[in-house]
mmCIF file of C-alpha atoms and ligand atoms in Angstrom:
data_model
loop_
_atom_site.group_PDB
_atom_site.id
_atom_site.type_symbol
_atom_site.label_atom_id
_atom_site.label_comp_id
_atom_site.label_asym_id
_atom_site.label_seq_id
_atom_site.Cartn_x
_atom_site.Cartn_y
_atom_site.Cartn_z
ATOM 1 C CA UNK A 1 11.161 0.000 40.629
ATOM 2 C CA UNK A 2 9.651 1.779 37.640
ATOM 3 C CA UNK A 3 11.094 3.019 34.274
ATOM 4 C CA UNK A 4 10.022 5.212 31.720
ATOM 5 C CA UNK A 5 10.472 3.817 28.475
ATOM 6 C CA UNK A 6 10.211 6.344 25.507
ATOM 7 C CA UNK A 7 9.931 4.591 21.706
ATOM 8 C CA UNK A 8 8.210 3.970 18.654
ATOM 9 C CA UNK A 9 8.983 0.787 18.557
ATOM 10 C CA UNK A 10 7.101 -2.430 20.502
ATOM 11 C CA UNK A 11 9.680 -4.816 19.681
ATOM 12 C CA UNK A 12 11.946 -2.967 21.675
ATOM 13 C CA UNK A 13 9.625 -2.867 24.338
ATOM 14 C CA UNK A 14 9.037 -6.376 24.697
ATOM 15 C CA UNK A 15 12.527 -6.895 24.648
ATOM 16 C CA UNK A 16 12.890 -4.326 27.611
ATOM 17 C CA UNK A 17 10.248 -6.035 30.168
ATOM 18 C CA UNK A 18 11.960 -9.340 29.440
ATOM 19 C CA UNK A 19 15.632 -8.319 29.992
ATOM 20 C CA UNK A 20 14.108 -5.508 32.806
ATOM 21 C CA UNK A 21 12.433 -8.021 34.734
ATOM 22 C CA UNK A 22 15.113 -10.205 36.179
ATOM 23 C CA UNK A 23 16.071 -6.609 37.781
ATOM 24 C CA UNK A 24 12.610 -5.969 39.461
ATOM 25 C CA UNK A 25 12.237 -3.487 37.263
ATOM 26 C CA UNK A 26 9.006 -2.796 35.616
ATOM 27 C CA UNK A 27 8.413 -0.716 32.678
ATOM 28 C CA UNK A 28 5.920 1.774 31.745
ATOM 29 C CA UNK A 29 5.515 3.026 27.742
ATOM 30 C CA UNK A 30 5.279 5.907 26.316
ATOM 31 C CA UNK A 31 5.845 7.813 23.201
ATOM 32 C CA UNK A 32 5.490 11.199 22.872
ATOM 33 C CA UNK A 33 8.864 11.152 20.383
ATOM 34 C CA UNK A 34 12.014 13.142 19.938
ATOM 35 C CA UNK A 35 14.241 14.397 17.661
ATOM 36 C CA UNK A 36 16.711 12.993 16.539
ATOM 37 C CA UNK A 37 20.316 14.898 16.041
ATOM 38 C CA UNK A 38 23.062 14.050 13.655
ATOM 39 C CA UNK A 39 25.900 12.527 15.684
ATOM 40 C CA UNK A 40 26.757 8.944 17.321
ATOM 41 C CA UNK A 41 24.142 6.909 18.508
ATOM 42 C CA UNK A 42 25.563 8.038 22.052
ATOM 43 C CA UNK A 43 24.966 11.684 21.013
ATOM 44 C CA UNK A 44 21.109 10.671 19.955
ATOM 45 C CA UNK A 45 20.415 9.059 23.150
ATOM 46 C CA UNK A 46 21.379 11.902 25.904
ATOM 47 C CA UNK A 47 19.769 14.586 23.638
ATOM 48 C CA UNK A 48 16.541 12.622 22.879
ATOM 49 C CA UNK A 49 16.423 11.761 26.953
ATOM 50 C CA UNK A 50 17.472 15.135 27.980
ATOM 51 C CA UNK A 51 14.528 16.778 25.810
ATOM 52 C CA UNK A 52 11.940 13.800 27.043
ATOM 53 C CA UNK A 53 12.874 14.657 30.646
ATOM 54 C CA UNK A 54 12.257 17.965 30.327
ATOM 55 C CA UNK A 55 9.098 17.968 28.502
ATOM 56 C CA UNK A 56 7.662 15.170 30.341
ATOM 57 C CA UNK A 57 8.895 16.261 33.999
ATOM 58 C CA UNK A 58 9.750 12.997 34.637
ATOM 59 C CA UNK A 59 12.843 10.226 34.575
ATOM 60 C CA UNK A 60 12.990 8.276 31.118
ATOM 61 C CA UNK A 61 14.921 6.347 29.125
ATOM 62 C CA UNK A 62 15.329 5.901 25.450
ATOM 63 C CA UNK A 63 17.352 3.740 23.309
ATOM 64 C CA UNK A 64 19.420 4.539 20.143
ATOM 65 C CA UNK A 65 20.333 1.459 18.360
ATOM 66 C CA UNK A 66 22.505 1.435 15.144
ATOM 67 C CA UNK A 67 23.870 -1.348 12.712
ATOM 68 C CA UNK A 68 27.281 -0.932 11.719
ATOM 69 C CA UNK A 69 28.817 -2.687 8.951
ATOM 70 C CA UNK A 70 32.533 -2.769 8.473
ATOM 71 C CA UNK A 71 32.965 -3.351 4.855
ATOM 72 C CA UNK A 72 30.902 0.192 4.350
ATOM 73 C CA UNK A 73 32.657 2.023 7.207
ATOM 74 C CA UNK A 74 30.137 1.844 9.766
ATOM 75 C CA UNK A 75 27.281 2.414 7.331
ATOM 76 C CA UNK A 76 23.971 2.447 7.904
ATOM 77 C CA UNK A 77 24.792 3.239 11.555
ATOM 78 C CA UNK A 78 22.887 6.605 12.593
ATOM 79 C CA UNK A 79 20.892 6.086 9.704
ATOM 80 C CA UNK A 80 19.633 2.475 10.313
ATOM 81 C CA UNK A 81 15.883 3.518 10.565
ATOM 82 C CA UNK A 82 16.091 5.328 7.402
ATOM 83 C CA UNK A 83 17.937 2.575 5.802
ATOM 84 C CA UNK A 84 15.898 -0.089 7.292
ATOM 85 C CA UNK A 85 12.438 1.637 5.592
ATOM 86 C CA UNK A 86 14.144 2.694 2.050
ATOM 87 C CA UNK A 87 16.781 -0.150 1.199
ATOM 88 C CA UNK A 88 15.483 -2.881 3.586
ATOM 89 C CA UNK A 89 17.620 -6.048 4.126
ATOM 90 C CA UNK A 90 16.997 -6.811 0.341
ATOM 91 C CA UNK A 91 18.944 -3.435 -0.700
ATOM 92 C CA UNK A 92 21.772 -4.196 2.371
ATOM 93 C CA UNK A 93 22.367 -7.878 0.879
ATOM 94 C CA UNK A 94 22.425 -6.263 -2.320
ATOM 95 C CA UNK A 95 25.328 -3.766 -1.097
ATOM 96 C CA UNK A 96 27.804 -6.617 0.196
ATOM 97 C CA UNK A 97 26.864 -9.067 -2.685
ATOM 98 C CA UNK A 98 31.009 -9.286 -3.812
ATOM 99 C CA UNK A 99 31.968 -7.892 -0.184
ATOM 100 C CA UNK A 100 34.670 -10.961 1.603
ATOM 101 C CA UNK A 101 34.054 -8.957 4.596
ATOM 102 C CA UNK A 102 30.796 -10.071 6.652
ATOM 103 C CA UNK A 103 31.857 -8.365 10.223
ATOM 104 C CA UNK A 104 29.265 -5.962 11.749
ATOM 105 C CA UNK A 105 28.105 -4.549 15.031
ATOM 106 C CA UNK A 106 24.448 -4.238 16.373
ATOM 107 C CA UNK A 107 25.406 -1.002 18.949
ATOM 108 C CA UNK A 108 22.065 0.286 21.550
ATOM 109 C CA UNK A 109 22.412 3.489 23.975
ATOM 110 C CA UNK A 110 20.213 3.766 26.697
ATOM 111 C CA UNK A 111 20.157 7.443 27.523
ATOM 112 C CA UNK A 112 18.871 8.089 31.151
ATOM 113 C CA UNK A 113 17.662 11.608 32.190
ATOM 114 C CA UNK A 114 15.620 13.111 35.141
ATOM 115 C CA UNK A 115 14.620 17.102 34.891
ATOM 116 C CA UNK A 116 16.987 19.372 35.333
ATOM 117 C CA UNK A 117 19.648 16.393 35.594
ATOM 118 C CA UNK A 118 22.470 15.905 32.844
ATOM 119 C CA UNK A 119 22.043 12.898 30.643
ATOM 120 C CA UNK A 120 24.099 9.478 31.236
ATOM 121 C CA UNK A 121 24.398 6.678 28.664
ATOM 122 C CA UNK A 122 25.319 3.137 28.447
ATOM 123 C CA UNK A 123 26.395 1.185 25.698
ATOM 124 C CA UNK A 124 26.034 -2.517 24.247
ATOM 125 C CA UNK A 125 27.262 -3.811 21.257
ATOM 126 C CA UNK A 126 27.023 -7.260 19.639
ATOM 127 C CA UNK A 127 29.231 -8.452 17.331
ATOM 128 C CA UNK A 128 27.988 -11.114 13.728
ATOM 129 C CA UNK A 129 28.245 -11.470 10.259
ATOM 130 C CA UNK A 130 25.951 -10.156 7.717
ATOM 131 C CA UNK A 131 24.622 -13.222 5.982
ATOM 132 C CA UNK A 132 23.918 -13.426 2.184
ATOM 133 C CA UNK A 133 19.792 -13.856 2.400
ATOM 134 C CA UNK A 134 17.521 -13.580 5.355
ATOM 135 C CA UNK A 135 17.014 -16.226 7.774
ATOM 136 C CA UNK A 136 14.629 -16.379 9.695
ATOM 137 C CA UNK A 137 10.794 -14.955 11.038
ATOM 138 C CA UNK A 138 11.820 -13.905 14.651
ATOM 139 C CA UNK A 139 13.270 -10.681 16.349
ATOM 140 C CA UNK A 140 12.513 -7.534 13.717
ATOM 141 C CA UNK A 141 14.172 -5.230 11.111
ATOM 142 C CA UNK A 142 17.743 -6.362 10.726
ATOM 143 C CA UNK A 143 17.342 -9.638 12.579
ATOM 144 C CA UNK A 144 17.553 -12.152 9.724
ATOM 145 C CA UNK A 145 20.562 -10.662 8.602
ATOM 146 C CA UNK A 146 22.096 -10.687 11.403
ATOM 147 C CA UNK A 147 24.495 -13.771 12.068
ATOM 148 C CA UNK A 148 25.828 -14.950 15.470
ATOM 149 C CA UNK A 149 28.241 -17.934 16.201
ATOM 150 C CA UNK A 150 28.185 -18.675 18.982
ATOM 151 C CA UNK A 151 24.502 -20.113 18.414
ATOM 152 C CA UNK A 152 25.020 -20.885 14.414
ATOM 153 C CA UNK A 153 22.078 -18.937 14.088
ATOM 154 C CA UNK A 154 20.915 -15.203 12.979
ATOM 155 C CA UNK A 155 18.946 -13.089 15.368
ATOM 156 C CA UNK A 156 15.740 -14.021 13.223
ATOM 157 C CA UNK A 157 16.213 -17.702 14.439
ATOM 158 C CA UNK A 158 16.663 -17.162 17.680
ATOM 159 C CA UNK A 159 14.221 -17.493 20.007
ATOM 160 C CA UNK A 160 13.222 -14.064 21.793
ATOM 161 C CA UNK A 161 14.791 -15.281 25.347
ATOM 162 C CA UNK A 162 18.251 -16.636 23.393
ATOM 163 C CA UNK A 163 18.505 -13.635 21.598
ATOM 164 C CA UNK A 164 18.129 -11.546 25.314
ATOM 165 C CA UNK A 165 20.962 -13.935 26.848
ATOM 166 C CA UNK A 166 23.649 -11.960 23.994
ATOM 167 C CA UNK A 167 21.777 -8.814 22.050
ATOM 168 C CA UNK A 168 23.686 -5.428 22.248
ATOM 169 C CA UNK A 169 20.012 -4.130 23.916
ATOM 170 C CA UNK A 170 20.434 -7.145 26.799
ATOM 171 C CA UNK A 171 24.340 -5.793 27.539
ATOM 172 C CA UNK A 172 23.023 -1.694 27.529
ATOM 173 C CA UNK A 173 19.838 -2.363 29.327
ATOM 174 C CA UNK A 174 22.081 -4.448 32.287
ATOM 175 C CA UNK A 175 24.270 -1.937 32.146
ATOM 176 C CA UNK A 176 21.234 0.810 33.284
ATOM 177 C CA UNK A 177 19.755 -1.424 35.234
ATOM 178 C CA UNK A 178 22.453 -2.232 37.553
ATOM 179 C CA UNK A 179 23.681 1.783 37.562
ATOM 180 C CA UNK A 180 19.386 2.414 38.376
ATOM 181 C CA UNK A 181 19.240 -0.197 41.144
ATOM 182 C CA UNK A 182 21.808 0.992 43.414
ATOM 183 C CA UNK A 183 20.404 4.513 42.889
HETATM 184 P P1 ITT B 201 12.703 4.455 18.460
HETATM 185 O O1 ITT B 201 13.784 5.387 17.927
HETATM 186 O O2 ITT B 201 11.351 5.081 18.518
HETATM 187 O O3 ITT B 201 13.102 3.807 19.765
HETATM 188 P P2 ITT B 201 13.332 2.886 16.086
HETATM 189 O O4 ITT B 201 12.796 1.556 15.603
HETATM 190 O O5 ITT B 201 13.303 4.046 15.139
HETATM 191 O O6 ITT B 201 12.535 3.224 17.448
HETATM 192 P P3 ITT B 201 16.267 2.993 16.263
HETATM 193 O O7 ITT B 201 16.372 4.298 15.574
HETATM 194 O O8 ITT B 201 17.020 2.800 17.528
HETATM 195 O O9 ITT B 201 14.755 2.637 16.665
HETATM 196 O O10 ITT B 201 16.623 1.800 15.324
HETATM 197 C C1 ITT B 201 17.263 1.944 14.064
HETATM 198 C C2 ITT B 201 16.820 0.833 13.147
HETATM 199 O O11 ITT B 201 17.389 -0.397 13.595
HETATM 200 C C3 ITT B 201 15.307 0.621 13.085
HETATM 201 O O12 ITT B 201 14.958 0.260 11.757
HETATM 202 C C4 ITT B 201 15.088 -0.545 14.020
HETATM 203 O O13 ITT B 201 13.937 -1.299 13.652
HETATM 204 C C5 ITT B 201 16.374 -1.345 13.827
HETATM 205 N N1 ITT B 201 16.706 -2.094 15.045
HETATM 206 C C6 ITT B 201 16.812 -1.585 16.298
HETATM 207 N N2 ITT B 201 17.091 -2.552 17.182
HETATM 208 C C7 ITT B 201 17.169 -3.707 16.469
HETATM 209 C C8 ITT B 201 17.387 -5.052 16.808
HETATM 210 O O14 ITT B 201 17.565 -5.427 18.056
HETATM 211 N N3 ITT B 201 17.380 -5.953 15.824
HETATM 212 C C9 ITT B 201 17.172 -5.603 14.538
HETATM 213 N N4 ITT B 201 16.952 -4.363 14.128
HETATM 214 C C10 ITT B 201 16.931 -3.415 15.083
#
Protein backbone atom coordinates (compact mmCIF):
# COMPACT_ATOMS: atom_id res chain seq x y z
CA UNK A 1 0.00 0.00 0.00
CA UNK A 2 0.91 3.56 -0.93
CA UNK A 3 0.08 7.01 0.61
CA UNK A 4 0.28 10.37 -0.46
CA UNK A 5 1.75 12.48 2.00
CA UNK A 6 1.27 16.31 1.44
CA UNK A 7 3.67 18.77 3.85
CA UNK A 8 6.21 21.22 4.30
CA UNK A 9 7.61 19.70 6.83
CA UNK A 10 10.39 16.54 6.79
CA UNK A 11 10.19 15.92 10.34
CA UNK A 12 6.80 14.96 9.92
CA UNK A 13 7.67 12.84 7.24
CA UNK A 14 10.14 10.84 8.88
CA UNK A 15 7.90 10.42 11.57
CA UNK A 16 5.19 9.08 9.04
CA UNK A 17 7.43 6.18 7.30
CA UNK A 18 8.40 5.08 10.80
CA UNK A 19 4.91 4.89 12.42
CA UNK A 20 3.49 3.91 8.53
CA UNK A 21 5.69 1.10 8.19
CA UNK A 22 4.63 -1.39 10.78
CA UNK A 23 1.26 -1.07 8.55
CA UNK A 24 2.92 -2.01 5.15
CA UNK A 25 2.32 1.15 4.23
CA UNK A 26 4.77 3.11 2.28
CA UNK A 27 4.80 6.72 1.76
CA UNK A 28 5.39 8.91 -1.10
CA UNK A 29 6.10 13.02 -0.56
CA UNK A 30 4.93 15.69 -1.94
CA UNK A 31 4.27 19.30 -1.50
CA UNK A 32 2.56 21.27 -3.71
CA UNK A 33 0.84 23.21 -0.42
CA UNK A 34 -2.56 24.38 0.65
CA UNK A 35 -4.30 26.85 2.28
CA UNK A 36 -4.93 26.98 5.26
CA UNK A 37 -8.60 28.13 6.71
CA UNK A 38 -9.40 29.62 10.04
CA UNK A 39 -11.15 26.94 12.09
CA UNK A 40 -10.08 23.71 14.24
CA UNK A 41 -7.26 21.83 13.27
CA UNK A 42 -10.04 19.22 12.12
CA UNK A 43 -11.52 21.95 9.86
CA UNK A 44 -7.75 22.61 8.31
CA UNK A 45 -7.20 19.08 7.57
CA UNK A 46 -10.45 18.03 5.36
CA UNK A 47 -10.24 21.41 3.51
CA UNK A 48 -6.44 21.30 2.85
CA UNK A 49 -7.03 17.35 1.69
CA UNK A 50 -10.16 18.05 -0.11
CA UNK A 51 -8.36 20.92 -2.26
CA UNK A 52 -5.00 18.54 -2.64
CA UNK A 53 -7.27 15.77 -3.98
CA UNK A 54 -8.74 17.71 -6.33
CA UNK A 55 -5.88 19.49 -7.73
CA UNK A 56 -3.65 16.60 -7.69
CA UNK A 57 -6.30 13.89 -9.00
CA UNK A 58 -5.13 11.68 -6.64
CA UNK A 59 -5.70 10.18 -2.81
CA UNK A 60 -3.60 12.22 -0.12
CA UNK A 61 -3.26 12.89 3.17
CA UNK A 62 -2.20 15.84 5.19
CA UNK A 63 -1.75 16.51 8.75
CA UNK A 64 -2.82 19.53 10.91
CA UNK A 65 -1.09 19.51 14.15
CA UNK A 66 -1.73 22.16 16.91
CA UNK A 67 -0.32 22.83 20.53
CA UNK A 68 -2.79 23.69 22.97
CA UNK A 69 -2.04 25.14 26.20
CA UNK A 70 -4.58 25.29 28.94
CA UNK A 71 -3.48 28.12 31.04
CA UNK A 72 -3.98 30.43 27.65
CA UNK A 73 -7.23 28.74 26.55
CA UNK A 74 -6.02 26.58 23.95
CA UNK A 75 -3.55 29.15 22.64
CA UNK A 76 -1.30 28.86 20.15
CA UNK A 77 -3.46 26.03 18.76
CA UNK A 78 -4.42 26.90 14.97
CA UNK A 79 -1.78 29.27 15.10
CA UNK A 80 1.17 27.05 16.25
CA UNK A 81 3.22 27.57 12.97
CA UNK A 82 2.89 31.19 13.25
CA UNK A 83 3.68 31.12 16.84
CA UNK A 84 6.37 28.64 16.53
CA UNK A 85 8.36 31.17 13.80
CA UNK A 86 7.50 34.66 15.70
CA UNK A 87 7.55 33.85 19.59
CA UNK A 88 9.47 30.51 19.46
CA UNK A 89 9.67 28.36 22.66
CA UNK A 90 11.70 31.31 24.22
CA UNK A 91 8.52 33.75 23.85
CA UNK A 92 6.00 30.54 25.00
CA UNK A 93 8.24 29.99 28.29
CA UNK A 94 8.16 33.56 28.60
CA UNK A 95 4.14 33.55 28.52
CA UNK A 96 3.68 30.88 31.44
CA UNK A 97 6.71 32.23 33.48
CA UNK A 98 4.12 32.85 36.86
CA UNK A 99 1.50 30.33 35.20
CA UNK A 100 0.86 27.11 38.21
CA UNK A 101 -0.79 25.53 35.36
CA UNK A 102 1.68 23.39 33.04
CA UNK A 103 -1.19 21.06 31.27
CA UNK A 104 -1.19 21.07 27.42
CA UNK A 105 -2.17 18.99 24.45
CA UNK A 106 -0.06 18.19 21.26
CA UNK A 107 -3.50 17.49 18.87
CA UNK A 108 -2.59 16.06 14.78
CA UNK A 109 -5.51 15.51 12.05
CA UNK A 110 -4.86 13.41 9.31
CA UNK A 111 -7.31 14.50 6.66
CA UNK A 112 -7.82 11.75 3.95
CA UNK A 113 -9.38 12.65 0.53
CA UNK A 114 -9.67 10.94 -2.96
CA UNK A 115 -11.29 13.18 -6.01
CA UNK A 116 -14.55 13.77 -6.00
CA UNK A 117 -14.76 11.92 -2.46
CA UNK A 118 -15.73 13.90 0.84
CA UNK A 119 -12.94 14.36 3.30
CA UNK A 120 -12.54 12.04 6.58
CA UNK A 121 -10.30 12.88 9.54
CA UNK A 122 -8.75 11.27 12.45
CA UNK A 123 -7.54 12.64 15.49
CA UNK A 124 -4.59 12.10 18.12
CA UNK A 125 -3.83 13.99 20.94
CA UNK A 126 -1.07 13.71 23.57
CA UNK A 127 -1.29 15.00 26.72
CA UNK A 128 2.31 16.90 28.97
CA UNK A 129 3.35 19.72 30.75
CA UNK A 130 4.99 22.71 29.40
CA UNK A 131 8.35 22.80 31.10
CA UNK A 132 10.11 26.04 32.26
CA UNK A 133 13.34 25.89 29.66
CA UNK A 134 13.97 23.59 26.78
CA UNK A 135 15.25 20.22 27.12
CA UNK A 136 16.53 18.62 24.84
CA UNK A 137 18.09 18.38 20.84
CA UNK A 138 15.63 15.70 19.44
CA UNK A 139 12.10 15.72 17.73
CA UNK A 140 11.51 19.60 16.31
CA UNK A 141 9.65 22.90 17.04
CA UNK A 142 7.83 22.46 20.31
CA UNK A 143 9.58 19.26 21.33
CA UNK A 144 11.79 20.50 24.18
CA UNK A 145 9.00 22.02 25.73
CA UNK A 146 7.06 19.48 25.66
CA UNK A 147 6.99 17.25 28.93
CA UNK A 148 5.72 13.63 29.21
CA UNK A 149 5.55 11.38 32.40
CA UNK A 150 5.23 8.61 31.71
CA UNK A 151 8.98 8.62 30.35
CA UNK A 152 10.25 11.68 32.77
CA UNK A 153 11.32 13.10 29.71
CA UNK A 154 10.23 15.97 27.04
CA UNK A 155 9.68 15.05 23.45
CA UNK A 156 13.24 16.65 22.72
CA UNK A 157 14.78 13.75 24.84
CA UNK A 158 13.17 11.18 23.52
CA UNK A 159 14.48 9.14 21.15
CA UNK A 160 12.60 9.33 17.64
CA UNK A 161 11.14 5.55 18.03
CA UNK A 162 10.00 6.37 21.99
CA UNK A 163 8.51 9.39 21.01
CA UNK A 164 6.42 7.21 17.98
CA UNK A 165 5.34 4.54 20.76
CA UNK A 166 3.00 7.82 22.48
CA UNK A 167 3.03 11.17 20.04
CA UNK A 168 -0.50 12.55 19.14
CA UNK A 169 0.92 11.96 15.19
CA UNK A 170 1.60 7.95 16.20
CA UNK A 171 -2.32 7.73 17.70
CA UNK A 172 -3.84 9.84 14.27
CA UNK A 173 -1.62 8.14 11.82
CA UNK A 174 -2.87 4.40 13.45
CA UNK A 175 -5.97 5.63 13.42
CA UNK A 176 -5.75 6.17 9.22
CA UNK A 177 -3.87 3.47 8.83
CA UNK A 178 -6.04 0.90 10.23
CA UNK A 179 -9.40 2.79 8.56
CA UNK A 180 -6.86 2.65 4.94
CA UNK A 181 -5.98 -1.03 5.37
CA UNK A 182 -9.26 -2.57 5.45
CA UNK A 183 -10.22 -0.30 2.53
P1 LIG B 1 2.66 21.36 7.10
O1 LIG B 1 1.46 22.21 7.46
O2 LIG B 1 3.26 21.70 5.78
O3 LIG B 1 2.38 19.88 7.25
P2 LIG B 1 3.86 22.61 9.45
O4 LIG B 1 5.21 22.41 10.10
O5 LIG B 1 3.45 24.01 9.08
O6 LIG B 1 3.84 21.64 8.16
P3 LIG B 1 1.58 22.33 11.29
O7 LIG B 1 0.91 23.57 10.82
O8 LIG B 1 0.77 21.09 11.41
O9 LIG B 1 2.79 21.90 10.33
O10 LIG B 1 2.32 22.54 12.64
C1 LIG B 1 2.13 23.67 13.49
C2 LIG B 1 3.41 23.95 14.25
O11 LIG B 1 3.61 22.92 15.21
C3 LIG B 1 4.67 23.99 13.38
O12 LIG B 1 5.54 24.98 13.90
C4 LIG B 1 5.27 22.62 13.59
O13 LIG B 1 6.68 22.63 13.43
C5 LIG B 1 4.86 22.31 15.03
N1 LIG B 1 4.72 20.87 15.23
C6 LIG B 1 3.96 20.02 14.49
N2 LIG B 1 4.09 18.76 14.93
C7 LIG B 1 4.94 18.81 15.98
C8 LIG B 1 5.50 17.84 16.83
O14 LIG B 1 5.23 16.56 16.68
N3 LIG B 1 6.35 18.25 17.78
C9 LIG B 1 6.67 19.55 17.93
N4 LIG B 1 6.19 20.53 17.17
C10 LIG B 1 5.35 20.17 16.19
Amino acid sequence: MLVTFITGNEHKVKEARDIFEKFGIEVNHENPGYPEVQGSIEEVAAYGAKYVAEKLQKPIIVDDTGLFIRALNGFPGTYSSYVQETLTNKGIIKLLKDEQDRYAEFRSCIGYCAPKCEPKTFLGTVAGEILSEERGNNGFAYDPLFYVKEYNKTFGELTTGEKDECSHRRKSMEKFAKWYSEQ
